[in-house]
mmCIF file of the C-alpha atoms, coordinates in Angstrom:
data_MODEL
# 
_entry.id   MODEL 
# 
loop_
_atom_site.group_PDB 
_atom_site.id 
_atom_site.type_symbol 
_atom_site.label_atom_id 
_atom_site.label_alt_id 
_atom_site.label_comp_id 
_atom_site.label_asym_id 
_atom_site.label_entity_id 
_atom_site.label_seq_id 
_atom_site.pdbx_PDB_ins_code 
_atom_site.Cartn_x 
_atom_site.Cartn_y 
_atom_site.Cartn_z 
_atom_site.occupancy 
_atom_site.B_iso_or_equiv 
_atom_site.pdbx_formal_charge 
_atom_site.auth_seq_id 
_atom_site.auth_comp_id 
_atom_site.auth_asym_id 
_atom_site.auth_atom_id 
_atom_site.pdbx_PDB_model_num 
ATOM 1   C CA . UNK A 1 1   ? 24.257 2.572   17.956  1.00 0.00 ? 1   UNK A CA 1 
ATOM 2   C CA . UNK A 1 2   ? 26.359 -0.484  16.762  1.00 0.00 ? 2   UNK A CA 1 
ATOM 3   C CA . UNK A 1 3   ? 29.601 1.096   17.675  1.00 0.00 ? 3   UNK A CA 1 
ATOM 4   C CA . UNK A 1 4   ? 31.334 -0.654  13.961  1.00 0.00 ? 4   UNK A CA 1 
ATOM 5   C CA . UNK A 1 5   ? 34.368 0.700   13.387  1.00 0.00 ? 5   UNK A CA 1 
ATOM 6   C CA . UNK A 1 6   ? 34.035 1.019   9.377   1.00 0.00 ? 6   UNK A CA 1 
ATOM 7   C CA . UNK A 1 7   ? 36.266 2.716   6.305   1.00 0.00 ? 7   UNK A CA 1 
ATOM 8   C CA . UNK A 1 8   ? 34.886 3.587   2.867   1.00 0.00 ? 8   UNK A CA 1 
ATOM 9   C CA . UNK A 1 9   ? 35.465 4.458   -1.019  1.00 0.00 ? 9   UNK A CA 1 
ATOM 10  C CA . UNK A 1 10  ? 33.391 6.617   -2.890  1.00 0.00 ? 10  UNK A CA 1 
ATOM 11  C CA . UNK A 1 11  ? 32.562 4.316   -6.051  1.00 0.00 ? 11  UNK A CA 1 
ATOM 12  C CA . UNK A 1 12  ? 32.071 7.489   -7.798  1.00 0.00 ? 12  UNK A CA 1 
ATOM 13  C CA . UNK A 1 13  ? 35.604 8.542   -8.152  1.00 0.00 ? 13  UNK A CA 1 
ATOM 14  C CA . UNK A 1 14  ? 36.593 5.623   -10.385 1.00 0.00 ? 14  UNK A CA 1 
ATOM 15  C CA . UNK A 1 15  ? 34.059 3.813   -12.810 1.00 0.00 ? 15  UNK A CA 1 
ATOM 16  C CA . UNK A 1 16  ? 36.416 1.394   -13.158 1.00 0.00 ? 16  UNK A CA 1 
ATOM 17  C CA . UNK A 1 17  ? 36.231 0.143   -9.543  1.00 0.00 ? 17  UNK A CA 1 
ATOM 18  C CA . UNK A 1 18  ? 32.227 0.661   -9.701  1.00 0.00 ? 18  UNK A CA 1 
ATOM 19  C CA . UNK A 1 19  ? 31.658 -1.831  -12.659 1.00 0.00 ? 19  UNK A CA 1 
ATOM 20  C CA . UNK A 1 20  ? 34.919 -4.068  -11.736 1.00 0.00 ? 20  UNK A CA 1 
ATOM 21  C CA . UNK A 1 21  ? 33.024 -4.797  -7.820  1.00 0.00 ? 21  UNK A CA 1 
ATOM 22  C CA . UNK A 1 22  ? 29.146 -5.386  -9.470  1.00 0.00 ? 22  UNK A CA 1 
ATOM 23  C CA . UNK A 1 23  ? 31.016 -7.668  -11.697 1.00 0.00 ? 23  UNK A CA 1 
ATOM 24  C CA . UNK A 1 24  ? 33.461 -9.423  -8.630  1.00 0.00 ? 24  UNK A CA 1 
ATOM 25  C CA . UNK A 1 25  ? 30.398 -9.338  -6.352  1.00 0.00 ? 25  UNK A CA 1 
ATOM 26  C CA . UNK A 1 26  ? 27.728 -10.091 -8.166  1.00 0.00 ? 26  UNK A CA 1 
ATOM 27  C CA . UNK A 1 27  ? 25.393 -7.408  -6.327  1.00 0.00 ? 27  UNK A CA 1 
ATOM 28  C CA . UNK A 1 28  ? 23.895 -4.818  -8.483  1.00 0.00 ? 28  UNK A CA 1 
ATOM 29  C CA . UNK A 1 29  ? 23.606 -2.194  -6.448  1.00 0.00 ? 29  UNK A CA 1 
ATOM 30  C CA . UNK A 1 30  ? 25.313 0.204   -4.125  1.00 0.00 ? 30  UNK A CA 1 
ATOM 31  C CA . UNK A 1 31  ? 26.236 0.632   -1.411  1.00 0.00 ? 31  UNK A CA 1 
ATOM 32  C CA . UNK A 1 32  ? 28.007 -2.798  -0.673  1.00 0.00 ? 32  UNK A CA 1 
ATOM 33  C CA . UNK A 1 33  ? 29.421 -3.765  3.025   1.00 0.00 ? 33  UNK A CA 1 
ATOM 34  C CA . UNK A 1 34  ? 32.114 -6.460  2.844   1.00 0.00 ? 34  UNK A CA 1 
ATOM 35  C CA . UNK A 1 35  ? 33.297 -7.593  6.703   1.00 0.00 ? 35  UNK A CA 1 
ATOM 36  C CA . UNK A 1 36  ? 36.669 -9.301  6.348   1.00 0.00 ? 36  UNK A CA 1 
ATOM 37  C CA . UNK A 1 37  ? 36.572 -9.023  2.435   1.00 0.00 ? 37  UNK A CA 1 
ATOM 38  C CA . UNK A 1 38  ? 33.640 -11.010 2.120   1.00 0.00 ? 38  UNK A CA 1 
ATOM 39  C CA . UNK A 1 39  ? 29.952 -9.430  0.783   1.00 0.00 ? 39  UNK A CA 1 
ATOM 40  C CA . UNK A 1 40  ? 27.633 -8.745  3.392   1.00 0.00 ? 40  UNK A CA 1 
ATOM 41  C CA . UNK A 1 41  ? 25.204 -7.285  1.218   1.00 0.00 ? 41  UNK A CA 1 
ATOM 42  C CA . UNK A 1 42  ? 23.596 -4.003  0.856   1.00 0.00 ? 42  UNK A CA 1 
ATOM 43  C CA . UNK A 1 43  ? 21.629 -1.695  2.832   1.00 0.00 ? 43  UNK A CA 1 
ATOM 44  C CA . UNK A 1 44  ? 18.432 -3.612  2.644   1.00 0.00 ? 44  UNK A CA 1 
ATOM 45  C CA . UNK A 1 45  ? 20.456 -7.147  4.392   1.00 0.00 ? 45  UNK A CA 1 
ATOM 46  C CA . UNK A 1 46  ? 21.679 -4.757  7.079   1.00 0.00 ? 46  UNK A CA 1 
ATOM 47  C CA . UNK A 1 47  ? 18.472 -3.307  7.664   1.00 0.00 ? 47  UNK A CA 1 
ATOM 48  C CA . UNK A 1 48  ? 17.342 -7.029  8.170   1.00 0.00 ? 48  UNK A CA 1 
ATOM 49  C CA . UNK A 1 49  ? 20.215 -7.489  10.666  1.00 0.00 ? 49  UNK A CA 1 
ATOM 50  C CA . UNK A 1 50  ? 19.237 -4.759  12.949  1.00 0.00 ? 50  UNK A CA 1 
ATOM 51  C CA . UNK A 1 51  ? 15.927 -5.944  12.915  1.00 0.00 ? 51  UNK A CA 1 
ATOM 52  C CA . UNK A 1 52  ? 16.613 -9.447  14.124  1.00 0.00 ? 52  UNK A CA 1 
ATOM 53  C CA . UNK A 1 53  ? 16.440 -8.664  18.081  1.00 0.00 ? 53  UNK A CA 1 
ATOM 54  C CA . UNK A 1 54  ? 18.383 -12.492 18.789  1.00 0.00 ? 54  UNK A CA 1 
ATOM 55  C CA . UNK A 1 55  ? 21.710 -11.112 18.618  1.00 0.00 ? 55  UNK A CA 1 
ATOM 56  C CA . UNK A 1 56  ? 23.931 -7.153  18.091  1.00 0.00 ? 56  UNK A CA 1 
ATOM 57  C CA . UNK A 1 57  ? 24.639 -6.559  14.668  1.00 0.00 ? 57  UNK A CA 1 
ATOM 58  C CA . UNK A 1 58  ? 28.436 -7.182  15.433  1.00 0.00 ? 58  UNK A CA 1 
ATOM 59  C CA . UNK A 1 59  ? 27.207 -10.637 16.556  1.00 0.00 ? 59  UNK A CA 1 
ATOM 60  C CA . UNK A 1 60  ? 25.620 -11.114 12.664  1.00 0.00 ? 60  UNK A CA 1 
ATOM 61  C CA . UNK A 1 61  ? 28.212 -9.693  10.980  1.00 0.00 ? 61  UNK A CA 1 
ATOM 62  C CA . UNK A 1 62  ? 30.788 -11.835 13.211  1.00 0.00 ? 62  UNK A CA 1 
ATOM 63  C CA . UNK A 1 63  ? 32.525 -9.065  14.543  1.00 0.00 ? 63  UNK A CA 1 
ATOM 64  C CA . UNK A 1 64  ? 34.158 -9.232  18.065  1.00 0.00 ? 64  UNK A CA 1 
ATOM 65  C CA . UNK A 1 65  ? 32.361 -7.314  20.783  1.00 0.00 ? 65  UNK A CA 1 
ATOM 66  C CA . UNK A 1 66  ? 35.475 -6.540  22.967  1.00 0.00 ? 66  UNK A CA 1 
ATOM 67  C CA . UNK A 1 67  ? 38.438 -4.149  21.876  1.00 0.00 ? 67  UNK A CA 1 
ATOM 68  C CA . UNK A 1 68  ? 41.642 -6.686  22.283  1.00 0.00 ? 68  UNK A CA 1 
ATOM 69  C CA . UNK A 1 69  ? 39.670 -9.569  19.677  1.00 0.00 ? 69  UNK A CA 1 
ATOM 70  C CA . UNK A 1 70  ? 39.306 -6.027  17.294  1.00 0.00 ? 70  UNK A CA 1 
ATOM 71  C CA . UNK A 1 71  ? 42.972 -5.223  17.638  1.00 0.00 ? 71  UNK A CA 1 
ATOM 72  C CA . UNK A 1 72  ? 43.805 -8.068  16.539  1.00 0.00 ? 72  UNK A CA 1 
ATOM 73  C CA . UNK A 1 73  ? 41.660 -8.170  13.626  1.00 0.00 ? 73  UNK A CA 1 
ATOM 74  C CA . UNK A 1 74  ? 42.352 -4.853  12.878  1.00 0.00 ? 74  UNK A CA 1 
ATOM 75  C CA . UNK A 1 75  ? 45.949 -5.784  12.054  1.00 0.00 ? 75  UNK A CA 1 
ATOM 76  C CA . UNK A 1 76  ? 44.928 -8.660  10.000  1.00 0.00 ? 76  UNK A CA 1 
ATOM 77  C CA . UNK A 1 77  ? 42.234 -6.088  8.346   1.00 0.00 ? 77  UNK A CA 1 
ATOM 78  C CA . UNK A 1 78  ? 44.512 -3.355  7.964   1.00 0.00 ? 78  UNK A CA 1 
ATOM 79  C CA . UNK A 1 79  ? 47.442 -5.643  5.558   1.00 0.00 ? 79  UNK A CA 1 
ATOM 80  C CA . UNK A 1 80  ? 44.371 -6.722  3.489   1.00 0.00 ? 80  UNK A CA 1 
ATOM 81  C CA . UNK A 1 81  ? 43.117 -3.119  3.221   1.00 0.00 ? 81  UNK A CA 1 
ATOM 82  C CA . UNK A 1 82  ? 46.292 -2.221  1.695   1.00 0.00 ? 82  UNK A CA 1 
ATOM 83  C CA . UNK A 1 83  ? 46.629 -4.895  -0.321  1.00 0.00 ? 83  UNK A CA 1 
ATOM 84  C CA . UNK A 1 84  ? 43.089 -4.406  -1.740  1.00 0.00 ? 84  UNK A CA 1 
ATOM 85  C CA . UNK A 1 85  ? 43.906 -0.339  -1.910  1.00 0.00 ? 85  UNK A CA 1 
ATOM 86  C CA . UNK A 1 86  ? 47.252 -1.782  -3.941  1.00 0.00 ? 86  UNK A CA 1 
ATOM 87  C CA . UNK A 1 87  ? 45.596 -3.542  -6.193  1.00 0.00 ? 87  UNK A CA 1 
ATOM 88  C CA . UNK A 1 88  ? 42.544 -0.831  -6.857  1.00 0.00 ? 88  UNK A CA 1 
ATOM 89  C CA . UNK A 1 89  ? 45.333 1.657   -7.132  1.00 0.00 ? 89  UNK A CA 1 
ATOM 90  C CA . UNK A 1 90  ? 47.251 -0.393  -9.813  1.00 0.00 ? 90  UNK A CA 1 
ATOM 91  C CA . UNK A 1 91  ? 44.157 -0.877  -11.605 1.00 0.00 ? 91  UNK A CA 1 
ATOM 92  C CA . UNK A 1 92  ? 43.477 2.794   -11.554 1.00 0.00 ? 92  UNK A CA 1 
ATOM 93  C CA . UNK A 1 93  ? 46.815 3.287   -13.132 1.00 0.00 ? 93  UNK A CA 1 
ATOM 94  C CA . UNK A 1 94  ? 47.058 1.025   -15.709 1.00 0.00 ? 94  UNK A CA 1 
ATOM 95  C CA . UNK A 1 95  ? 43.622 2.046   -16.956 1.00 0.00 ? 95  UNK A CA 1 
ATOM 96  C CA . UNK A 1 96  ? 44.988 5.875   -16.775 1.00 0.00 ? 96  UNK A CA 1 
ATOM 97  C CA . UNK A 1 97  ? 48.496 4.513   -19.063 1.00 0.00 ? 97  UNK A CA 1 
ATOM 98  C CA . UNK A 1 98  ? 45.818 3.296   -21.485 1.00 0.00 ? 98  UNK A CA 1 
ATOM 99  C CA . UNK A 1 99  ? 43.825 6.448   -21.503 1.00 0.00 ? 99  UNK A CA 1 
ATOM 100 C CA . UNK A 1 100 ? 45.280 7.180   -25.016 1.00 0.00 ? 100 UNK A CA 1 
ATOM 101 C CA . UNK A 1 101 ? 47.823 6.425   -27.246 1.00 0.00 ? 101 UNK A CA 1 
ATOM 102 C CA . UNK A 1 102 ? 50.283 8.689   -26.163 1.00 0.00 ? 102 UNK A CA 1 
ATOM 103 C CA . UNK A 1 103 ? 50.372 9.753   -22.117 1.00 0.00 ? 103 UNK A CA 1 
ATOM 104 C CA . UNK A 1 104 ? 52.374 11.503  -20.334 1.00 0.00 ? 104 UNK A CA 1 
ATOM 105 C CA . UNK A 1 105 ? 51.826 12.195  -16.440 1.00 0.00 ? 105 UNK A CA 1 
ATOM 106 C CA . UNK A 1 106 ? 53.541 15.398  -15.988 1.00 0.00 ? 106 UNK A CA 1 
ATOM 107 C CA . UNK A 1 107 ? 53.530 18.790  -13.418 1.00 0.00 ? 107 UNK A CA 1 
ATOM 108 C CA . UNK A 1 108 ? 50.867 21.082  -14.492 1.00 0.00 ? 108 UNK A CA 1 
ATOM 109 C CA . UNK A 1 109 ? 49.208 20.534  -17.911 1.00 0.00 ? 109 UNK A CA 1 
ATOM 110 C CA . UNK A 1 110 ? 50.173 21.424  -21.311 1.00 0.00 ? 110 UNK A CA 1 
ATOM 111 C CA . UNK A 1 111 ? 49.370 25.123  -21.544 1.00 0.00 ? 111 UNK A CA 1 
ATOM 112 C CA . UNK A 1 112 ? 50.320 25.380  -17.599 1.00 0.00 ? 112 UNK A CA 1 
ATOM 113 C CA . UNK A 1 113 ? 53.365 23.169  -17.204 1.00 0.00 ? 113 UNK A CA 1 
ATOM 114 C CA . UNK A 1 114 ? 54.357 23.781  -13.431 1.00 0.00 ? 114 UNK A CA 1 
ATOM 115 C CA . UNK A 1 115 ? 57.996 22.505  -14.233 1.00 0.00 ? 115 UNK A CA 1 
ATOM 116 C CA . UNK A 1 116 ? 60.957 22.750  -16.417 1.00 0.00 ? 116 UNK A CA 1 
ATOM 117 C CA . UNK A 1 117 ? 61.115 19.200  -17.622 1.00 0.00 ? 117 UNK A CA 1 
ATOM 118 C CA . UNK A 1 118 ? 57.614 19.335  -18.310 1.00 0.00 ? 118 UNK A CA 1 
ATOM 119 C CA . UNK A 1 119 ? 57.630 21.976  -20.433 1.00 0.00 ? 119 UNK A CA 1 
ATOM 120 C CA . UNK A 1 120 ? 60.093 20.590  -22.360 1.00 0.00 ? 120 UNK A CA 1 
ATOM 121 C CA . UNK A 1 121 ? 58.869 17.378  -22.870 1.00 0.00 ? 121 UNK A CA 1 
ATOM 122 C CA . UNK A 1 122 ? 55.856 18.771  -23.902 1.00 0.00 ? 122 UNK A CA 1 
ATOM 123 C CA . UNK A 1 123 ? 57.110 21.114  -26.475 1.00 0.00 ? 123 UNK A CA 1 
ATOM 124 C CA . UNK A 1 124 ? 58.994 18.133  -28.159 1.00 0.00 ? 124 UNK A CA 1 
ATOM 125 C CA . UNK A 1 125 ? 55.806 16.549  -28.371 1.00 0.00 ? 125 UNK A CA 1 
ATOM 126 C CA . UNK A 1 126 ? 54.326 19.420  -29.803 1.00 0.00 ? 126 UNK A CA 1 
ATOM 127 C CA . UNK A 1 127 ? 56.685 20.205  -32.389 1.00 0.00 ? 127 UNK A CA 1 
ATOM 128 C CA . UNK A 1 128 ? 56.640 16.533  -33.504 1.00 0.00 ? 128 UNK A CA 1 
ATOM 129 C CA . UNK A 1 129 ? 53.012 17.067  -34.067 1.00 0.00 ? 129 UNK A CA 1 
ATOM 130 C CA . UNK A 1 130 ? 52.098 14.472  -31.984 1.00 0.00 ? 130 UNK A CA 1 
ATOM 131 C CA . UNK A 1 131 ? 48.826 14.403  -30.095 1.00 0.00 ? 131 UNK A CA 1 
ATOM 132 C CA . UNK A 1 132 ? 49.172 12.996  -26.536 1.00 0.00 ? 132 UNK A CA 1 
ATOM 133 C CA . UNK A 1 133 ? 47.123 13.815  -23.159 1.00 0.00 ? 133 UNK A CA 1 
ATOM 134 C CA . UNK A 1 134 ? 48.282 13.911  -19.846 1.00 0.00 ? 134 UNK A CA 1 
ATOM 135 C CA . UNK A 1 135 ? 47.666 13.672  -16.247 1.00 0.00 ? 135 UNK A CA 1 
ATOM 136 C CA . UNK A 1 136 ? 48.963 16.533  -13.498 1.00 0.00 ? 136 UNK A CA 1 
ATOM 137 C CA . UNK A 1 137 ? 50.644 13.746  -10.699 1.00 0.00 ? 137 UNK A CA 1 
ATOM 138 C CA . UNK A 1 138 ? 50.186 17.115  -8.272  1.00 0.00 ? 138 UNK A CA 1 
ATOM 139 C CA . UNK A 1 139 ? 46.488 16.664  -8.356  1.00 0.00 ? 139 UNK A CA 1 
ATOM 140 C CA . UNK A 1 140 ? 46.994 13.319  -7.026  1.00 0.00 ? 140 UNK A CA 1 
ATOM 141 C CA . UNK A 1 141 ? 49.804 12.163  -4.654  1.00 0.00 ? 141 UNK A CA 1 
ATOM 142 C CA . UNK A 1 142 ? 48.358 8.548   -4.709  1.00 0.00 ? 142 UNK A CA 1 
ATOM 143 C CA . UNK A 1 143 ? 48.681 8.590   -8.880  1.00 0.00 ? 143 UNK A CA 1 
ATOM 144 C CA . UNK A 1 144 ? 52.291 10.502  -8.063  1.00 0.00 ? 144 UNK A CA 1 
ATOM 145 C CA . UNK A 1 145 ? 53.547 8.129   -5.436  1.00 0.00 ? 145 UNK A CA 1 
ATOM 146 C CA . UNK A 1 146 ? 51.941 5.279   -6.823  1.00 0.00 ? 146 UNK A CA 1 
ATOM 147 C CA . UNK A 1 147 ? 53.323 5.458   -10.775 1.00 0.00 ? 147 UNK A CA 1 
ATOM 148 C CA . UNK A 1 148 ? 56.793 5.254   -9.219  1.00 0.00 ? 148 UNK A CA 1 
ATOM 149 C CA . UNK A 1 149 ? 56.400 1.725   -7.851  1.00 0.00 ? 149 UNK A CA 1 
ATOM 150 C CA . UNK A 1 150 ? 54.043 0.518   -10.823 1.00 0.00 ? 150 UNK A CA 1 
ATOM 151 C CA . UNK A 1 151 ? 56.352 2.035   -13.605 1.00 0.00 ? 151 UNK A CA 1 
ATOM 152 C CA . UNK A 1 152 ? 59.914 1.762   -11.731 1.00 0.00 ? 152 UNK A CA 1 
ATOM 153 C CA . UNK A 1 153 ? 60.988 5.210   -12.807 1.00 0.00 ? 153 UNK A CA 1 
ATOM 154 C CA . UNK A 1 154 ? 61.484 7.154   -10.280 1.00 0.00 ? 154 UNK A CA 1 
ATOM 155 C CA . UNK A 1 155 ? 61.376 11.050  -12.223 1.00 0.00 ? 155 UNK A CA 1 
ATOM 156 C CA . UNK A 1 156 ? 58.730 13.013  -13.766 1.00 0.00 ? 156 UNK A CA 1 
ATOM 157 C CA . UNK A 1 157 ? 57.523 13.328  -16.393 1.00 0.00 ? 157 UNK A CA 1 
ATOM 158 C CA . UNK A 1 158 ? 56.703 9.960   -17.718 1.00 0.00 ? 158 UNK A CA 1 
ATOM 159 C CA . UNK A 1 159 ? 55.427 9.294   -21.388 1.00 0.00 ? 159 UNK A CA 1 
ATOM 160 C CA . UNK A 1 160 ? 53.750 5.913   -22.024 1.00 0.00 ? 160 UNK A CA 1 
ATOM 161 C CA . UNK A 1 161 ? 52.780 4.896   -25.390 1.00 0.00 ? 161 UNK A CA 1 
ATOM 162 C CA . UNK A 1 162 ? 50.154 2.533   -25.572 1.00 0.00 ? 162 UNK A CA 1 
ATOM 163 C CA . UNK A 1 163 ? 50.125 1.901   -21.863 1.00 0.00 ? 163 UNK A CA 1 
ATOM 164 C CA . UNK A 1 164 ? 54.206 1.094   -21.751 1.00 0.00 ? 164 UNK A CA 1 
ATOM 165 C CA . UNK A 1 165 ? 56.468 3.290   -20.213 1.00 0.00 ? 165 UNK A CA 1 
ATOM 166 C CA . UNK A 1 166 ? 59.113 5.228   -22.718 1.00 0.00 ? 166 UNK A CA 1 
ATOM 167 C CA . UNK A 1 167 ? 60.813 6.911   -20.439 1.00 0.00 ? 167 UNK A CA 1 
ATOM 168 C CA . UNK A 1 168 ? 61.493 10.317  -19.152 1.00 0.00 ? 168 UNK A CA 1 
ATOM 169 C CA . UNK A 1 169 ? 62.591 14.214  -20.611 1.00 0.00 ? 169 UNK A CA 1 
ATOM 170 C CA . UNK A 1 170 ? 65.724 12.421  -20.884 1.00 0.00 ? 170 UNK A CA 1 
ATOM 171 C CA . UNK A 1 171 ? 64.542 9.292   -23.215 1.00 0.00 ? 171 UNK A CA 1 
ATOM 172 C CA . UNK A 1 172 ? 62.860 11.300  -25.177 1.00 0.00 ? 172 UNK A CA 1 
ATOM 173 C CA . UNK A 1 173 ? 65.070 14.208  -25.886 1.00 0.00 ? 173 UNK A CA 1 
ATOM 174 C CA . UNK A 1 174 ? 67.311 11.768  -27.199 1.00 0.00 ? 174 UNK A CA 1 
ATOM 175 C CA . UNK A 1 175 ? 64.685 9.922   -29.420 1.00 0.00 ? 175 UNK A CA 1 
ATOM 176 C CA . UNK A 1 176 ? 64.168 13.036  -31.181 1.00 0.00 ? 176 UNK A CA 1 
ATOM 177 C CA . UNK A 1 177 ? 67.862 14.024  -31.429 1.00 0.00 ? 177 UNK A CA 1 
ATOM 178 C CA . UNK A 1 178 ? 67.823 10.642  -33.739 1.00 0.00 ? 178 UNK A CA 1 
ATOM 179 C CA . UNK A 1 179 ? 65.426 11.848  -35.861 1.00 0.00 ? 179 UNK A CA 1 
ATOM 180 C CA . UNK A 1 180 ? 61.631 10.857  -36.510 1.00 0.00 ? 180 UNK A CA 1 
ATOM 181 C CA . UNK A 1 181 ? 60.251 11.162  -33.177 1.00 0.00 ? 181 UNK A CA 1 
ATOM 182 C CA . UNK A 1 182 ? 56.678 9.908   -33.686 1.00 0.00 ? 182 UNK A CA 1 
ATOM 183 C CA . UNK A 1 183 ? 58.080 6.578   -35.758 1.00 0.00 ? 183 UNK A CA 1 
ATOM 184 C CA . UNK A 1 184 ? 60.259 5.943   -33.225 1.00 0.00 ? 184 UNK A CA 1 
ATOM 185 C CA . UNK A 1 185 ? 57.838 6.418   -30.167 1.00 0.00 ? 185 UNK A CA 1 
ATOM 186 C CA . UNK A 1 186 ? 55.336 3.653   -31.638 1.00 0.00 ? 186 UNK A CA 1 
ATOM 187 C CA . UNK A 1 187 ? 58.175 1.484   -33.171 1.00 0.00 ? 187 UNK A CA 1 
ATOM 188 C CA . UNK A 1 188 ? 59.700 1.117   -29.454 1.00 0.00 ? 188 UNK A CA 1 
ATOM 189 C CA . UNK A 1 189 ? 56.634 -0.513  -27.852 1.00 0.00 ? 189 UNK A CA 1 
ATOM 190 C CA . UNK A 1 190 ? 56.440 -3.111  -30.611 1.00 0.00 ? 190 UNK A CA 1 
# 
């Protein structure tokens, strides 16, 4: 027992992170243990490590043996964690604004809107005949939480078009009060 102290992702919840970290690490193959943000290697390296009797395996992997130098490096860990999990996440949302053309992150779906404003926006869309897809932000309070900060709105739903934020119920209540909705959605990214 190496007694590591260790924190995961599942590479199969986004592809986008599997491919992206094959391509950033060049290692083929899963899994992949990183100490400090730099590749260790995969299982068949570690394996190699415990074998090698000459020192622990914190010891090879440079990891302190007593708790105070791990505190410490657990703070130092910790702001790099986030700012990797910041980064992934960001990733993860632009790639989700780009999903389609039209997007709109929204409560519930389109035949289940779980809110007013949803609903709404959705029947706008609908009666504009315009095709769009969406996300449900209650399935995912990192997506929810996170799409504030990345978009800077701070309301639900949110329509992108071509992964750029139009706006809100609001913004687009009043694009179709002005006539040609679907004109006017594309002609405002360009």
């Amino acid at each position: 027992n190496a007694d590591i102290q260790f924190d995961s992702f599942d590479i199969l919840e986004d592809n986008d992170i599997r491919q992206g970290l094959k391509t950033y690490s060049q290692w083929p193959t899963y899994p992949q243990v990183y100490v400090n943000g730099e590749l260790v290697g995969g299982l068949d390296i570690i394996q190699e490590l415990l074998a090698d009797s000459s020192q622990s395996l914190k010891g090879h992997l440079g990891l302190p043996e007593s708790s105070l130098e791990i505190n410490k490096q657990n703070i130092t860990a910790t702001t790099d964690a986030m700012e990797i999990d910041n980064a992934a996440l960001n990733a993860r949302l632009k790639s989700l604004t780009h999903r389609a053309d039209v997007m709109l992150f929204m409560k519930g779906n389109p035949d289940t809107p779980r809110c007013g404003f949803s609903r709404t926006i959705c029947e706008i869309l609908s009666n504009a005949d315009i095709q769009f897809d969406s996300f449900d932000i209650l399935e995912d309070n990192d997506i929810r939480q996170g799409l504030k900060s990345f978009s800077q709105w701070p309301t639900y739903p949110q329509l992108y078009v071509k992964g750029s934020l139009v706006g809100g119920l609001d913004i687009v209540q009043e694009m179709a009060r002005d006539g040609n909705l679907k004109d006017q959605l594309f002609n405002c990214i360009e």
